[in-house]
Amino acid sequence: ETGVTQTPRHLVMGMTNKKSLKCEQHLGHNAMYWYKQSAKKPLELMFVYSLEERVENNSVPSRFSPECPNSSHLFLHLHTLQPEDSALYLCASSQGFGGLGYGYTFGSGTRLTVV
Amino acid sequence: AQKITQTQPGMFVQEKEAVTLDCTYDTSDPSYGLFWYKQPSSGEMIFLIYQGSYDQQNATEGRYSLNFQKARKSANLVISASQLGDSAMYFCAMRVGNQGGKLIFGQGTELSVKP
């Protein structure tokens, strides 16, 4: 039990489907993040939420839509994805947003395949 | 611009031997934090060790130690007495004072421990 839970663990979806990834943290953290991890590439930061407010959107295509209804939950809504969007999507949380010594706690990720 | 570089895509080490994974970083900000994460095949990112830019001593956590050479801007991870369970991807990451807390990751090094 890592404290950050992501569901589903695996997802296969067609390009016309709509699906959502869910992330839940039970650590009392006040910041949450979505990362994309493609093969042979560094982790790419997609979105940052601090105190339920989006503070960063790293030029992510609009087919990815985040939602943070409260400090414990983070969603990533997906629609009309492309095959190149296939990747491992990692959620993370941290306490003390902006504090250098605060690392992130990651979930196990959702492995997404777009067909 | 901030950047993390890991130049070793893959490394092999014999069980019970020590191994060093390289990491260099680039930032003009004097305040930063350096992290190492382990990612087994399950996908979860596991925090290993942290080094702050103002820390006088190299960080150690059990079998993990960080060889911090500030002038060279390097933060190599040393794993002593390698175990088969150490086989995984290892990521170096940096958090800088003026970046609002986001972690920047290197490309990763895949470590394989041979029996």
PDB file of C-alpha atoms in Angstrom:
ATOM      1  CA  GLU A   1       0.000   0.000   0.000  1.00  0.00           C
ATOM      2  CA  THR A   2       1.783   3.113  -1.201  1.00  0.00           C
ATOM      3  CA  GLY A   3      -0.706   5.710  -0.022  1.00  0.00           C
ATOM      4  CA  VAL A   4      -1.374   6.750  -3.626  1.00  0.00           C
ATOM      5  CA  THR A   5      -3.763   4.470  -5.472  1.00  0.00           C
ATOM      6  CA  GLN A   6      -4.360   4.574  -9.204  1.00  0.00           C
ATOM      7  CA  THR A   7      -7.127   2.833 -11.090  1.00  0.00           C
ATOM      8  CA  PRO A   8      -7.342   1.105 -13.419  1.00  0.00           C
ATOM      9  CA  ARG A   9      -3.895  -0.495 -13.589  1.00  0.00           C
ATOM     10  CA  HIS A  10      -4.320  -1.299 -17.272  1.00  0.00           C
ATOM     11  CA  LEU A  11      -6.571   0.277 -19.877  1.00  0.00           C
ATOM     12  CA  VAL A  12      -7.061  -0.434 -23.551  1.00  0.00           C
ATOM     13  CA  MET A  13      -9.201   2.039 -25.410  1.00  0.00           C
ATOM     14  CA  GLY A  14     -10.132   2.883 -28.950  1.00  0.00           C
ATOM     15  CA  MET A  15      -9.441   6.274 -30.438  1.00  0.00           C
ATOM     16  CA  THR A  16     -13.090   7.281 -30.233  1.00  0.00           C
ATOM     17  CA  ASN A  17     -13.628   6.177 -26.637  1.00  0.00           C
ATOM     18  CA  LYS A  18     -13.924   8.310 -23.526  1.00  0.00           C
ATOM     19  CA  LYS A  19     -12.365   7.030 -20.331  1.00  0.00           C
ATOM     20  CA  SER A  20     -11.055   8.383 -17.047  1.00  0.00           C
ATOM     21  CA  LEU A  21      -8.046   7.607 -14.905  1.00  0.00           C
ATOM     22  CA  LYS A  22      -8.424   7.956 -11.169  1.00  0.00           C
ATOM     23  CA  CYS A  23      -5.879   8.774  -8.495  1.00  0.00           C
ATOM     24  CA  GLU A  24      -6.491   8.824  -4.765  1.00  0.00           C
ATOM     25  CA  GLN A  25      -4.077   9.705  -1.982  1.00  0.00           C
ATOM     26  CA  HIS A  26      -4.524   9.060   1.726  1.00  0.00           C
ATOM     27  CA  LEU A  27      -1.450  10.928   2.911  1.00  0.00           C
ATOM     28  CA  GLY A  28      -2.920  14.324   3.644  1.00  0.00           C
ATOM     29  CA  HIS A  29      -0.828  15.888   0.897  1.00  0.00           C
ATOM     30  CA  ASN A  30      -1.837  19.201  -0.640  1.00  0.00           C
ATOM     31  CA  ALA A  31      -0.414  18.869  -4.148  1.00  0.00           C
ATOM     32  CA  MET A  32      -1.051  16.299  -6.862  1.00  0.00           C
ATOM     33  CA  TYR A  33       0.539  15.658 -10.231  1.00  0.00           C
ATOM     34  CA  TRP A  34       0.022  13.765 -13.469  1.00  0.00           C
ATOM     35  CA  TYR A  35       3.088  12.456 -15.309  1.00  0.00           C
ATOM     36  CA  LYS A  36       3.320  10.652 -18.628  1.00  0.00           C
ATOM     37  CA  GLN A  37       6.024   8.030 -19.091  1.00  0.00           C
ATOM     38  CA  SER A  38       6.612   6.877 -22.645  1.00  0.00           C
ATOM     39  CA  ALA A  39       9.119   4.212 -23.592  1.00  0.00           C
ATOM     40  CA  LYS A  40      12.702   5.476 -23.790  1.00  0.00           C
ATOM     41  CA  LYS A  41      11.725   8.981 -22.647  1.00  0.00           C
ATOM     42  CA  PRO A  42      12.026  10.858 -19.356  1.00  0.00           C
ATOM     43  CA  LEU A  43       8.909  11.376 -17.315  1.00  0.00           C
ATOM     44  CA  GLU A  44       6.903  14.298 -18.656  1.00  0.00           C
ATOM     45  CA  LEU A  45       4.991  16.479 -16.240  1.00  0.00           C
ATOM     46  CA  MET A  46       1.471  17.056 -17.518  1.00  0.00           C
ATOM     47  CA  PHE A  47      -0.505  18.800 -14.796  1.00  0.00           C
ATOM     48  CA  VAL A  48       0.048  20.153 -11.304  1.00  0.00           C
ATOM     49  CA  TYR A  49      -2.655  20.838  -8.748  1.00  0.00           C
ATOM     50  CA  SER A  50      -2.023  22.663  -5.500  1.00  0.00           C
ATOM     51  CA  LEU A  51      -4.862  22.913  -3.001  1.00  0.00           C
ATOM     52  CA  GLU A  52      -7.238  21.675  -5.707  1.00  0.00           C
ATOM     53  CA  GLU A  53      -6.296  24.466  -8.053  1.00  0.00           C
ATOM     54  CA  ARG A  54      -4.484  23.793 -11.307  1.00  0.00           C
ATOM     55  CA  VAL A  55      -1.183  25.622 -11.207  1.00  0.00           C
ATOM     56  CA  GLU A  56       0.500  24.162 -14.243  1.00  0.00           C
ATOM     57  CA  ASN A  57      -0.468  22.728 -17.586  1.00  0.00           C
ATOM     58  CA  ASN A  58       2.546  21.803 -19.648  1.00  0.00           C
ATOM     59  CA  SER A  59       1.089  22.342 -23.119  1.00  0.00           C
ATOM     60  CA  VAL A  60      -0.869  19.150 -22.906  1.00  0.00           C
ATOM     61  CA  PRO A  61      -3.359  18.524 -25.749  1.00  0.00           C
ATOM     62  CA  SER A  62      -6.973  19.206 -24.916  1.00  0.00           C
ATOM     63  CA  ARG A  63      -7.861  15.534 -25.372  1.00  0.00           C
ATOM     64  CA  PHE A  64      -6.451  15.187 -21.830  1.00  0.00           C
ATOM     65  CA  SER A  65      -8.635  16.925 -19.263  1.00  0.00           C
ATOM     66  CA  PRO A  66      -7.697  16.885 -15.560  1.00  0.00           C
ATOM     67  CA  GLU A  67     -10.054  17.284 -12.656  1.00  0.00           C
ATOM     68  CA  CYS A  68      -9.285  17.700  -8.972  1.00  0.00           C
ATOM     69  CA  PRO A  69     -12.543  17.756  -6.977  1.00  0.00           C
ATOM     70  CA  ASN A  70     -10.758  17.708  -3.604  1.00  0.00           C
ATOM     71  CA  SER A  71      -7.270  17.355  -2.197  1.00  0.00           C
ATOM     72  CA  SER A  72      -7.480  13.554  -2.096  1.00  0.00           C
ATOM     73  CA  HIS A  73      -8.674  12.837  -5.617  1.00  0.00           C
ATOM     74  CA  LEU A  74      -7.344  13.542  -9.064  1.00  0.00           C
ATOM     75  CA  PHE A  75      -8.781  12.432 -12.385  1.00  0.00           C
ATOM     76  CA  LEU A  76      -7.524  12.457 -15.935  1.00  0.00           C
ATOM     77  CA  HIS A  77     -10.344  12.378 -18.474  1.00  0.00           C
ATOM     78  CA  LEU A  78      -9.396  11.014 -21.861  1.00  0.00           C
ATOM     79  CA  HIS A  79     -11.185  11.404 -25.189  1.00  0.00           C
ATOM     80  CA  THR A  80     -10.301  10.876 -28.844  1.00  0.00           C
ATOM     81  CA  LEU A  81      -6.775   9.797 -28.019  1.00  0.00           C
ATOM     82  CA  GLN A  82      -4.078   8.901 -30.527  1.00  0.00           C
ATOM     83  CA  PRO A  83      -1.891   5.786 -30.595  1.00  0.00           C
ATOM     84  CA  GLU A  84       1.103   7.895 -29.537  1.00  0.00           C
ATOM     85  CA  ASP A  85      -0.711   8.600 -26.277  1.00  0.00           C
ATOM     86  CA  SER A  86      -0.080   5.006 -25.249  1.00  0.00           C
ATOM     87  CA  ALA A  87       2.115   5.219 -22.154  1.00  0.00           C
ATOM     88  CA  LEU A  88       2.294   4.727 -18.417  1.00  0.00           C
ATOM     89  CA  TYR A  89       0.440   7.521 -16.635  1.00  0.00           C
ATOM     90  CA  LEU A  90       1.705   8.172 -13.152  1.00  0.00           C
ATOM     91  CA  CYS A  91       0.005  10.132 -10.424  1.00  0.00           C
ATOM     92  CA  ALA A  92       1.980  11.621  -7.546  1.00  0.00           C
ATOM     93  CA  SER A  93       1.333  13.703  -4.476  1.00  0.00           C
ATOM     94  CA  SER A  94       3.457  15.822  -2.179  1.00  0.00           C
ATOM     95  CA  GLN A  95       3.200  17.860   0.984  1.00  0.00           C
ATOM     96  CA  GLY A  96       4.689  21.299   1.213  1.00  0.00           C
ATOM     97  CA  PHE A  97       4.280  22.446  -2.366  1.00  0.00           C
ATOM     98  CA  GLY A  98       7.446  24.281  -3.319  1.00  0.00           C
ATOM     99  CA  GLY A  99       9.486  22.877  -0.475  1.00  0.00           C
ATOM    100  CA  LEU A 100      12.744  21.482  -1.829  1.00  0.00           C
ATOM    101  CA  GLY A 101      13.015  18.628   0.602  1.00  0.00           C
ATOM    102  CA  TYR A 102       9.593  17.228  -0.099  1.00  0.00           C
ATOM    103  CA  GLY A 103       9.702  14.328  -2.489  1.00  0.00           C
ATOM    104  CA  TYR A 104       6.755  12.902  -4.285  1.00  0.00           C
ATOM    105  CA  THR A 105       4.838   9.757  -3.448  1.00  0.00           C
ATOM    106  CA  PHE A 106       3.846   7.970  -6.614  1.00  0.00           C
ATOM    107  CA  GLY A 107       1.096   5.569  -7.469  1.00  0.00           C
ATOM    108  CA  SER A 108       1.713   2.399  -9.457  1.00  0.00           C
ATOM    109  CA  GLY A 109       0.484   3.978 -12.647  1.00  0.00           C
ATOM    110  CA  THR A 110      -2.073   3.181 -15.317  1.00  0.00           C
ATOM    111  CA  ARG A 111      -0.670   1.512 -18.395  1.00  0.00           C
ATOM    112  CA  LEU A 112      -2.707   2.899 -21.277  1.00  0.00           C
ATOM    113  CA  THR A 113      -2.859   1.405 -24.739  1.00  0.00           C
ATOM    114  CA  VAL A 114      -4.694   3.256 -27.491  1.00  0.00           C
ATOM    115  CA  VAL A 115      -5.748   1.082 -30.403  1.00  0.00           C
TER     116      VAL A 115
ATOM    117  CA  ALA B   1      17.177  25.892 -17.996  1.00  0.00           C
ATOM    118  CA  GLN B   2      17.089  23.026 -15.550  1.00  0.00           C
ATOM    119  CA  LYS B   3      18.170  19.636 -16.776  1.00  0.00           C
ATOM    120  CA  ILE B   4      19.021  16.188 -15.440  1.00  0.00           C
ATOM    121  CA  THR B   5      21.238  13.837 -17.439  1.00  0.00           C
ATOM    122  CA  GLN B   6      21.731  10.129 -16.922  1.00  0.00           C
ATOM    123  CA  THR B   7      24.188   8.829 -19.489  1.00  0.00           C
ATOM    124  CA  GLN B   8      23.951   5.108 -18.722  1.00  0.00           C
ATOM    125  CA  PRO B   9      20.898   3.557 -20.403  1.00  0.00           C
ATOM    126  CA  GLY B  10      21.727   0.161 -18.907  1.00  0.00           C
ATOM    127  CA  MET B  11      24.069  -1.259 -16.296  1.00  0.00           C
ATOM    128  CA  PHE B  12      24.950  -4.764 -15.145  1.00  0.00           C
ATOM    129  CA  VAL B  13      26.313  -5.683 -11.740  1.00  0.00           C
ATOM    130  CA  GLN B  14      27.128  -8.949 -10.040  1.00  0.00           C
ATOM    131  CA  GLU B  15      25.112  -9.794  -6.964  1.00  0.00           C
ATOM    132  CA  LYS B  16      26.776  -8.567  -3.729  1.00  0.00           C
ATOM    133  CA  GLU B  17      28.947  -6.060  -5.547  1.00  0.00           C
ATOM    134  CA  ALA B  18      28.607  -2.273  -5.423  1.00  0.00           C
ATOM    135  CA  VAL B  19      27.408  -0.215  -8.376  1.00  0.00           C
ATOM    136  CA  THR B  20      27.393   3.504  -9.174  1.00  0.00           C
ATOM    137  CA  LEU B  21      24.687   5.104 -11.284  1.00  0.00           C
ATOM    138  CA  ASP B  22      25.630   8.451 -12.774  1.00  0.00           C
ATOM    139  CA  CYS B  23      23.616  11.638 -12.676  1.00  0.00           C
ATOM    140  CA  THR B  24      24.581  15.164 -13.650  1.00  0.00           C
ATOM    141  CA  TYR B  25      22.387  18.200 -13.337  1.00  0.00           C
ATOM    142  CA  ASP B  26      22.253  21.745 -14.528  1.00  0.00           C
ATOM    143  CA  THR B  27      20.678  24.684 -12.772  1.00  0.00           C
ATOM    144  CA  SER B  28      21.627  28.245 -12.022  1.00  0.00           C
ATOM    145  CA  ASP B  29      19.516  28.324  -8.874  1.00  0.00           C
ATOM    146  CA  PRO B  30      21.593  27.876  -5.692  1.00  0.00           C
ATOM    147  CA  SER B  31      18.690  26.163  -3.930  1.00  0.00           C
ATOM    148  CA  TYR B  32      17.765  22.744  -5.211  1.00  0.00           C
ATOM    149  CA  GLY B  33      17.076  19.215  -4.097  1.00  0.00           C
ATOM    150  CA  LEU B  34      18.215  16.007  -5.737  1.00  0.00           C
ATOM    151  CA  PHE B  35      16.286  12.742  -5.548  1.00  0.00           C
ATOM    152  CA  TRP B  36      16.720   9.182  -6.664  1.00  0.00           C
ATOM    153  CA  TYR B  37      13.777   6.912  -7.425  1.00  0.00           C
ATOM    154  CA  LYS B  38      13.581   3.231  -8.215  1.00  0.00           C
ATOM    155  CA  GLN B  39      10.972   1.907 -10.644  1.00  0.00           C
ATOM    156  CA  PRO B  40      10.503  -1.871 -10.698  1.00  0.00           C
ATOM    157  CA  SER B  41       8.624  -3.526 -13.531  1.00  0.00           C
ATOM    158  CA  SER B  42       5.369  -3.007 -11.600  1.00  0.00           C
ATOM    159  CA  GLY B  43       5.589   0.683 -12.511  1.00  0.00           C
ATOM    160  CA  GLU B  44       5.544   2.321  -9.100  1.00  0.00           C
ATOM    161  CA  MET B  45       8.200   4.967  -8.444  1.00  0.00           C
ATOM    162  CA  ILE B  46       9.847   4.351  -5.083  1.00  0.00           C
ATOM    163  CA  PHE B  47      11.739   7.156  -3.334  1.00  0.00           C
ATOM    164  CA  LEU B  48      15.266   6.129  -2.334  1.00  0.00           C
ATOM    165  CA  ILE B  49      17.321   9.097  -1.200  1.00  0.00           C
ATOM    166  CA  TYR B  50      17.441  12.898  -1.064  1.00  0.00           C
ATOM    167  CA  GLN B  51      20.283  15.441  -1.104  1.00  0.00           C
ATOM    168  CA  GLY B  52      19.806  19.164  -0.566  1.00  0.00           C
ATOM    169  CA  SER B  53      22.108  21.637  -2.265  1.00  0.00           C
ATOM    170  CA  TYR B  54      23.201  23.076   1.074  1.00  0.00           C
ATOM    171  CA  ASP B  55      23.744  19.757   2.785  1.00  0.00           C
ATOM    172  CA  GLN B  56      27.338  19.437   3.916  1.00  0.00           C
ATOM    173  CA  GLN B  57      27.429  15.667   4.029  1.00  0.00           C
ATOM    174  CA  ASN B  58      26.515  13.061   1.456  1.00  0.00           C
ATOM    175  CA  ALA B  59      23.149  11.460   2.078  1.00  0.00           C
ATOM    176  CA  THR B  60      22.935   7.807   3.046  1.00  0.00           C
ATOM    177  CA  GLU B  61      19.940   5.496   3.432  1.00  0.00           C
ATOM    178  CA  GLY B  62      20.804   1.919   4.231  1.00  0.00           C
ATOM    179  CA  ARG B  63      22.570   0.427   1.208  1.00  0.00           C
ATOM    180  CA  TYR B  64      22.053   3.628  -0.789  1.00  0.00           C
ATOM    181  CA  SER B  65      24.398   6.575  -0.697  1.00  0.00           C
ATOM    182  CA  LEU B  66      24.587   9.674  -2.808  1.00  0.00           C
ATOM    183  CA  ASN B  67      27.984  10.873  -3.985  1.00  0.00           C
ATOM    184  CA  PHE B  68      27.292  14.604  -4.197  1.00  0.00           C
ATOM    185  CA  GLN B  69      29.957  16.652  -5.975  1.00  0.00           C
ATOM    186  CA  LYS B  70      28.563  20.159  -6.148  1.00  0.00           C
ATOM    187  CA  ALA B  71      31.352  21.716  -8.193  1.00  0.00           C
ATOM    188  CA  ARG B  72      30.949  19.016 -10.844  1.00  0.00           C
ATOM    189  CA  LYS B  73      27.152  19.154 -10.579  1.00  0.00           C
ATOM    190  CA  SER B  74      26.945  15.431 -10.144  1.00  0.00           C
ATOM    191  CA  ALA B  75      24.816  13.337  -7.798  1.00  0.00           C
ATOM    192  CA  ASN B  76      25.692   9.708  -8.370  1.00  0.00           C
ATOM    193  CA  LEU B  77      23.822   6.929  -6.599  1.00  0.00           C
ATOM    194  CA  VAL B  78      25.899   4.183  -5.043  1.00  0.00           C
ATOM    195  CA  ILE B  79      24.214   0.894  -4.202  1.00  0.00           C
ATOM    196  CA  SER B  80      26.314  -1.352  -2.003  1.00  0.00           C
ATOM    197  CA  ALA B  81      25.988  -5.133  -1.796  1.00  0.00           C
ATOM    198  CA  SER B  82      23.617  -5.415  -4.764  1.00  0.00           C
ATOM    199  CA  GLN B  83      20.680  -7.775  -4.481  1.00  0.00           C
ATOM    200  CA  LEU B  84      18.589  -9.421  -7.188  1.00  0.00           C
ATOM    201  CA  GLY B  85      15.667  -7.257  -6.087  1.00  0.00           C
ATOM    202  CA  ASP B  86      17.634  -4.160  -7.027  1.00  0.00           C
ATOM    203  CA  SER B  87      17.044  -4.894 -10.714  1.00  0.00           C
ATOM    204  CA  ALA B  88      14.899  -1.980 -11.888  1.00  0.00           C
ATOM    205  CA  MET B  89      14.934   1.413 -13.584  1.00  0.00           C
ATOM    206  CA  TYR B  90      16.548   4.168 -11.562  1.00  0.00           C
ATOM    207  CA  PHE B  91      15.708   7.818 -12.047  1.00  0.00           C
ATOM    208  CA  CYS B  92      17.554  10.873 -10.856  1.00  0.00           C
ATOM    209  CA  ALA B  93      15.376  13.946 -10.313  1.00  0.00           C
ATOM    210  CA  MET B  94      15.790  17.553  -9.277  1.00  0.00           C
ATOM    211  CA  ARG B  95      13.556  20.112  -7.669  1.00  0.00           C
ATOM    212  CA  VAL B  96      14.646  23.761  -7.807  1.00  0.00           C
ATOM    213  CA  GLY B  97      13.597  26.739  -5.748  1.00  0.00           C
ATOM    214  CA  ASN B  98      12.143  28.785  -8.562  1.00  0.00           C
ATOM    215  CA  GLN B  99      10.213  26.025 -10.277  1.00  0.00           C
ATOM    216  CA  GLY B 100       7.227  25.865  -8.010  1.00  0.00           C
ATOM    217  CA  GLY B 101       8.192  22.516  -6.685  1.00  0.00           C
ATOM    218  CA  LYS B 102       8.005  20.362  -9.777  1.00  0.00           C
ATOM    219  CA  LEU B 103      10.376  17.439 -10.135  1.00  0.00           C
ATOM    220  CA  ILE B 104      12.443  17.197 -13.294  1.00  0.00           C
ATOM    221  CA  PHE B 105      13.553  13.674 -14.195  1.00  0.00           C
ATOM    222  CA  GLY B 106      16.463  12.207 -16.087  1.00  0.00           C
ATOM    223  CA  GLN B 107      16.102   9.514 -18.728  1.00  0.00           C
ATOM    224  CA  GLY B 108      16.737   6.699 -16.287  1.00  0.00           C
ATOM    225  CA  THR B 109      19.214   3.827 -16.010  1.00  0.00           C
ATOM    226  CA  GLU B 110      18.132   0.214 -16.187  1.00  0.00           C
ATOM    227  CA  LEU B 111      20.075  -1.833 -13.653  1.00  0.00           C
ATOM    228  CA  SER B 112      20.305  -5.603 -13.951  1.00  0.00           C
ATOM    229  CA  VAL B 113      21.766  -7.595 -11.077  1.00  0.00           C
ATOM    230  CA  LYS B 114      23.242 -10.948 -12.097  1.00  0.00           C
ATOM    231  CA  PRO B 115      23.294 -13.909  -9.702  1.00  0.00           C
TER     232      PRO B 115
END
